[in-house]
mmCIF file of C-alpha atoms in Angstrom:
data_model
loop_
_atom_site.group_PDB
_atom_site.id
_atom_site.type_symbol
_atom_site.label_atom_id
_atom_site.label_comp_id
_atom_site.label_asym_id
_atom_site.label_seq_id
_atom_site.Cartn_x
_atom_site.Cartn_y
_atom_site.Cartn_z
ATOM 1 C CA GLY P 1066 94.455 117.876 96.842
ATOM 2 C CA ASN P 1067 98.082 117.101 97.478
ATOM 3 C CA SER P 1068 100.335 116.911 94.454
ATOM 4 C CA VAL P 1069 103.918 117.135 93.245
ATOM 5 C CA THR P 1070 105.055 118.861 90.064
ATOM 6 C CA GLN P 1071 108.429 118.218 88.472
ATOM 7 C CA MET P 1072 110.140 119.764 85.500
ATOM 8 C CA GLU P 1073 109.742 117.766 82.325
ATOM 9 C CA GLY P 1074 112.726 115.983 80.934
ATOM 10 C CA PRO P 1075 114.850 114.751 79.626
ATOM 11 C CA VAL P 1076 117.582 116.841 81.155
ATOM 12 C CA THR P 1077 120.737 116.375 79.093
ATOM 13 C CA LEU P 1078 124.093 117.400 80.538
ATOM 14 C CA SER P 1079 127.770 116.871 79.958
ATOM 15 C CA GLU P 1080 129.822 115.216 82.661
ATOM 16 C CA GLU P 1081 130.849 117.600 85.463
ATOM 17 C CA ALA P 1082 128.032 120.031 84.702
ATOM 18 C CA PHE P 1083 125.807 121.474 87.439
ATOM 19 C CA LEU P 1084 122.408 119.854 87.862
ATOM 20 C CA THR P 1085 119.123 121.310 89.016
ATOM 21 C CA ILE P 1086 115.836 119.427 88.810
ATOM 22 C CA ASN P 1087 112.899 121.511 89.960
ATOM 23 C CA CYS P 1088 110.177 120.170 92.213
ATOM 24 C CA THR P 1089 107.250 122.044 93.717
ATOM 25 C CA TYR P 1090 104.410 120.699 95.787
ATOM 26 C CA THR P 1091 100.860 121.511 96.742
ATOM 27 C CA ALA P 1092 99.863 120.353 100.189
ATOM 28 C CA THR P 1093 98.144 121.392 103.363
ATOM 29 C CA GLY P 1094 100.180 121.230 106.516
ATOM 30 C CA TYR P 1095 103.763 120.073 106.639
ATOM 31 C CA PRO P 1096 104.575 117.004 104.578
ATOM 32 C CA SER P 1097 107.894 115.215 104.413
ATOM 33 C CA LEU P 1098 109.635 115.503 101.054
ATOM 34 C CA PHE P 1099 111.683 112.930 99.188
ATOM 35 C CA TRP P 1100 113.792 112.341 96.120
ATOM 36 C CA TYR P 1101 113.837 108.802 94.773
ATOM 37 C CA VAL P 1102 116.078 107.634 91.920
ATOM 38 C CA GLN P 1103 115.409 104.858 89.409
ATOM 39 C CA TYR P 1104 118.403 103.495 87.538
ATOM 40 C CA PRO P 1105 117.758 101.692 84.249
ATOM 41 C CA GLY P 1106 116.017 98.379 84.754
ATOM 42 C CA GLU P 1107 115.731 98.761 88.512
ATOM 43 C CA GLY P 1108 113.178 99.757 91.119
ATOM 44 C CA LEU P 1109 113.154 103.088 92.892
ATOM 45 C CA GLN P 1110 115.504 103.772 95.765
ATOM 46 C CA LEU P 1111 115.523 106.606 98.243
ATOM 47 C CA LEU P 1112 118.102 109.275 97.411
ATOM 48 C CA LEU P 1113 117.412 111.830 100.142
ATOM 49 C CA LYS P 1114 114.654 113.275 102.276
ATOM 50 C CA ALA P 1115 113.727 116.243 104.473
ATOM 51 C CA THR P 1116 111.053 116.206 107.127
ATOM 52 C CA LYS P 1117 110.601 119.886 108.037
ATOM 53 C CA ALA P 1118 111.029 123.363 106.649
ATOM 54 C CA ASP P 1119 114.620 124.498 105.999
ATOM 55 C CA ASP P 1120 115.970 120.962 106.384
ATOM 56 C CA LYS P 1121 118.549 119.966 103.789
ATOM 57 C CA GLY P 1122 118.704 116.383 102.632
ATOM 58 C CA SER P 1123 121.930 115.160 101.066
ATOM 59 C CA ASN P 1124 123.384 111.952 99.688
ATOM 60 C CA LYS P 1125 125.957 110.959 97.032
ATOM 61 C CA GLY P 1126 126.680 114.624 96.278
ATOM 62 C CA PHE P 1127 123.015 115.460 95.735
ATOM 63 C CA GLU P 1128 121.257 118.057 97.885
ATOM 64 C CA ALA P 1129 117.755 119.429 98.273
ATOM 65 C CA THR P 1130 116.404 122.015 100.710
ATOM 66 C CA TYR P 1131 112.823 122.040 101.991
ATOM 67 C CA ARG P 1132 111.547 125.542 101.178
ATOM 68 C CA LYS P 1133 108.157 126.120 102.748
ATOM 69 C CA GLU P 1134 107.857 129.706 101.513
ATOM 70 C CA THR P 1135 108.166 128.624 97.887
ATOM 71 C CA THR P 1136 106.767 125.078 98.397
ATOM 72 C CA SER P 1137 109.806 123.684 96.638
ATOM 73 C CA PHE P 1138 112.349 120.894 97.030
ATOM 74 C CA HIS P 1139 114.739 121.310 94.108
ATOM 75 C CA LEU P 1140 117.420 118.668 93.573
ATOM 76 C CA GLU P 1141 120.979 119.868 92.914
ATOM 77 C CA LYS P 1142 124.389 118.380 92.282
ATOM 78 C CA GLY P 1143 127.532 120.336 91.628
ATOM 79 C CA SER P 1144 129.200 117.944 89.195
ATOM 80 C CA VAL P 1145 127.260 115.125 87.567
ATOM 81 C CA GLN P 1146 128.730 111.870 86.342
ATOM 82 C CA VAL P 1147 127.639 109.493 83.609
ATOM 83 C CA SER P 1148 126.609 107.075 86.363
ATOM 84 C CA ASP P 1149 124.009 109.609 87.570
ATOM 85 C CA SER P 1150 121.936 108.974 84.454
ATOM 86 C CA ALA P 1151 118.567 107.838 85.772
ATOM 87 C CA VAL P 1152 114.994 108.944 86.375
ATOM 88 C CA TYR P 1153 114.490 111.115 89.454
ATOM 89 C CA PHE P 1154 111.169 111.282 91.299
ATOM 90 C CA CYS P 1155 110.118 113.904 93.797
ATOM 91 C CA ALA P 1156 107.537 112.746 96.362
ATOM 92 C CA LEU P 1157 105.733 113.845 99.498
ATOM 93 C CA SER P 1158 104.180 112.088 102.465
ATOM 94 C CA TYR P 1159 102.297 113.039 105.619
ATOM 95 C CA ASN P 1160 103.970 110.862 108.218
ATOM 96 C CA THR P 1161 102.202 107.883 106.721
ATOM 97 C CA ASP P 1162 103.189 105.038 104.483
ATOM 98 C CA LYS P 1163 101.622 106.602 101.393
ATOM 99 C CA LEU P 1164 103.808 108.508 98.979
ATOM 100 C CA ILE P 1165 102.556 110.916 96.336
ATOM 101 C CA PHE P 1166 104.969 110.992 93.413
ATOM 102 C CA GLY P 1167 105.710 113.477 90.704
ATOM 103 C CA THR P 1168 105.909 112.280 87.119
ATOM 104 C CA GLY P 1169 109.690 111.835 87.163
ATOM 105 C CA THR P 1170 112.516 113.593 85.335
ATOM 106 C CA ARG P 1171 114.953 111.656 83.175
ATOM 107 C CA LEU P 1172 118.579 112.774 83.441
ATOM 108 C CA GLN P 1173 121.035 111.861 80.712
ATOM 109 C CA VAL P 1174 124.714 112.616 81.288
ATOM 110 C CA PHE P 1175 127.166 112.318 78.411
ATOM 111 C CA PRO P 1176 130.948 112.022 78.709
ATOM 112 C CA ASN D 364 118.748 90.158 103.036
ATOM 113 C CA ALA D 365 117.124 89.926 99.632
ATOM 114 C CA GLY D 366 114.995 93.014 100.334
ATOM 115 C CA VAL D 367 111.867 93.190 98.178
ATOM 116 C CA THR D 368 111.565 90.561 95.463
ATOM 117 C CA GLN D 369 109.043 90.400 92.647
ATOM 118 C CA THR D 370 108.153 87.686 90.169
ATOM 119 C CA PRO D 371 107.854 87.427 87.259
ATOM 120 C CA LYS D 372 110.044 90.094 85.669
ATOM 121 C CA PHE D 373 108.100 90.055 82.409
ATOM 122 C CA GLN D 374 104.691 88.761 81.459
ATOM 123 C CA VAL D 375 102.536 88.845 78.360
ATOM 124 C CA LEU D 376 98.816 88.217 78.780
ATOM 125 C CA LYS D 377 95.836 88.118 76.486
ATOM 126 C CA THR D 378 92.780 90.194 77.291
ATOM 127 C CA GLY D 379 90.610 88.373 79.806
ATOM 128 C CA GLN D 380 93.356 86.192 81.262
ATOM 129 C CA SER D 381 94.118 86.227 84.946
ATOM 130 C CA MET D 382 97.421 86.217 86.749
ATOM 131 C CA THR D 383 99.079 86.946 90.070
ATOM 132 C CA LEU D 384 102.100 89.158 90.535
ATOM 133 C CA GLN D 385 104.147 87.995 93.477
ATOM 134 C CA CYS D 386 105.863 90.222 96.014
ATOM 135 C CA ALA D 387 107.846 89.215 99.063
ATOM 136 C CA GLN D 388 110.005 91.064 101.581
ATOM 137 C CA ASP D 389 112.347 89.724 104.240
ATOM 138 C CA MET D 390 112.730 92.883 106.327
ATOM 139 C CA ASN D 391 109.736 92.213 108.599
ATOM 140 C CA HIS D 392 108.105 95.399 107.334
ATOM 141 C CA GLU D 393 104.553 96.119 108.401
ATOM 142 C CA TYR D 394 103.596 98.184 105.385
ATOM 143 C CA MET D 395 103.480 96.924 101.791
ATOM 144 C CA SER D 396 102.080 98.505 98.682
ATOM 145 C CA TRP D 397 101.662 98.100 94.945
ATOM 146 C CA TYR D 398 102.249 100.887 92.417
ATOM 147 C CA ARG D 399 101.944 101.040 88.691
ATOM 148 C CA GLN D 400 104.247 103.185 86.603
ATOM 149 C CA ASP D 401 103.035 104.624 83.325
ATOM 150 C CA PRO D 402 104.814 107.066 81.004
ATOM 151 C CA GLY D 403 104.199 110.677 81.989
ATOM 152 C CA MET D 404 102.213 109.713 85.076
ATOM 153 C CA GLY D 405 104.788 108.774 87.657
ATOM 154 C CA LEU D 406 103.846 106.072 90.151
ATOM 155 C CA ARG D 407 100.267 105.583 91.252
ATOM 156 C CA LEU D 408 99.224 103.607 94.303
ATOM 157 C CA ILE D 409 96.994 100.597 93.558
ATOM 158 C CA HIS D 410 96.536 98.862 96.930
ATOM 159 C CA TYR D 411 98.334 98.844 100.221
ATOM 160 C CA SER D 412 98.482 96.921 103.478
ATOM 161 C CA VAL D 413 99.459 98.072 106.956
ATOM 162 C CA GLY D 414 99.803 94.548 108.291
ATOM 163 C CA ALA D 415 98.793 90.924 107.847
ATOM 164 C CA GLY D 416 95.065 90.636 107.272
ATOM 165 C CA ILE D 417 94.606 94.340 106.511
ATOM 166 C CA THR D 418 94.398 95.814 103.019
ATOM 167 C CA ASP D 419 92.989 98.998 101.540
ATOM 168 C CA GLN D 420 92.573 100.718 98.202
ATOM 169 C CA GLY D 421 94.878 103.299 96.772
ATOM 170 C CA GLU D 422 94.405 105.728 93.937
ATOM 171 C CA VAL D 423 93.777 103.226 91.096
ATOM 172 C CA PRO D 424 92.386 99.969 92.568
ATOM 173 C CA ASN D 425 89.898 98.945 89.872
ATOM 174 C CA GLY D 426 90.702 95.636 88.211
ATOM 175 C CA TYR D 427 93.091 94.501 90.952
ATOM 176 C CA ASN D 428 92.732 92.425 94.103
ATOM 177 C CA VAL D 429 95.171 91.901 96.950
ATOM 178 C CA SER D 430 95.453 89.884 100.132
ATOM 179 C CA ARG D 431 97.965 89.831 102.972
ATOM 180 C CA SER D 432 97.940 86.495 104.752
ATOM 181 C CA THR D 433 101.525 86.825 106.026
ATOM 182 C CA THR D 434 103.829 89.719 106.865
ATOM 183 C CA GLU D 435 106.221 88.683 104.085
ATOM 184 C CA ASP D 436 103.939 88.299 101.075
ATOM 185 C CA PHE D 437 101.617 90.682 99.260
ATOM 186 C CA PRO D 438 100.402 89.274 95.909
ATOM 187 C CA LEU D 439 98.531 91.371 93.361
ATOM 188 C CA ARG D 440 95.847 89.631 91.311
ATOM 189 C CA LEU D 441 94.483 90.637 87.948
ATOM 190 C CA LEU D 442 91.218 88.737 87.546
ATOM 191 C CA SER D 443 90.518 89.666 83.922
ATOM 192 C CA ALA D 444 93.382 91.506 82.277
ATOM 193 C CA ALA D 445 92.701 94.506 80.048
ATOM 194 C CA PRO D 446 95.057 96.382 77.692
ATOM 195 C CA SER D 447 94.780 99.406 80.021
ATOM 196 C CA GLN D 448 96.645 97.345 82.613
ATOM 197 C CA THR D 449 99.766 97.247 80.467
ATOM 198 C CA SER D 450 102.295 98.859 82.771
ATOM 199 C CA VAL D 451 105.280 98.323 85.010
ATOM 200 C CA TYR D 452 104.279 97.218 88.501
ATOM 201 C CA PHE D 453 106.336 97.911 91.592
ATOM 202 C CA CYS D 454 105.929 96.475 95.039
ATOM 203 C CA ALA D 455 107.286 98.425 98.011
ATOM 204 C CA SER D 456 107.572 97.988 101.745
ATOM 205 C CA SER D 457 108.409 100.083 104.771
ATOM 206 C CA GLY D 458 108.671 99.516 108.475
ATOM 207 C CA LEU D 459 108.403 101.406 111.723
ATOM 208 C CA ALA D 460 112.042 100.769 112.538
ATOM 209 C CA GLY D 461 113.401 102.431 109.410
ATOM 210 C CA GLY D 462 110.798 105.141 109.213
ATOM 211 C CA ARG D 463 107.430 104.401 107.733
ATOM 212 C CA GLU D 464 107.848 106.949 104.977
ATOM 213 C CA THR D 465 111.058 105.453 103.565
ATOM 214 C CA GLN D 466 109.924 102.793 101.154
ATOM 215 C CA TYR D 467 111.992 99.983 99.641
ATOM 216 C CA PHE D 468 111.062 98.997 96.128
ATOM 217 C CA GLY D 469 111.298 95.734 94.255
ATOM 218 C CA PRO D 470 112.786 95.556 90.751
ATOM 219 C CA GLY D 471 109.386 95.626 89.060
ATOM 220 C CA THR D 472 107.242 93.435 86.821
ATOM 221 C CA ARG D 473 106.696 94.545 83.230
ATOM 222 C CA LEU D 474 103.237 93.462 82.046
ATOM 223 C CA LEU D 475 101.926 93.598 78.498
ATOM 224 C CA VAL D 476 98.252 92.853 77.876
ATOM 225 C CA LEU D 477 97.344 92.183 74.257
#
């Protein structure tokens, strides 16, 4: 079946460090891929998405590239801030309303 | 716009009690869904609706009922609460105009069943 696998957290970084959160997927066909972010005490919100192979999604300094050959959608940011501390969820969808989520990766950024 | 709203924010129930979690959206979205979030398991889809009068089961529907009498509201009912239903519940919506796959989430309801 379709699934999403994320690296386990927490990921702990100092401010201005480089961030990578790995995400790989198992799916037939060509799903759309997403990163959602959940700040403490809040619901999830869309961070970025990519709908086809080699597309790069970007937002707020975060980037992720849809890699069909490695079935990956890794999240990166060049310089993290304390305000980036949150839980990050990778997800996929097949042009429908249903999202399949990974288990989430908690990021903690310290000054 | 308020977006997606959920009430209550917190609830404690005893085993066997019933309750309804409320969800409303003011974006005229066709699609609404309920997820539960448990540690180490991400979000799992409970029930969803593609429009008023239409509902269907998701991945973990047992123990929950839903109805969609209006476009705006999508309540989730627990008929007889069990400790296994202790979780954080999120309602989400999406619409054709914004892209069906981009979902907007409410702030969540934290439920504890004793």
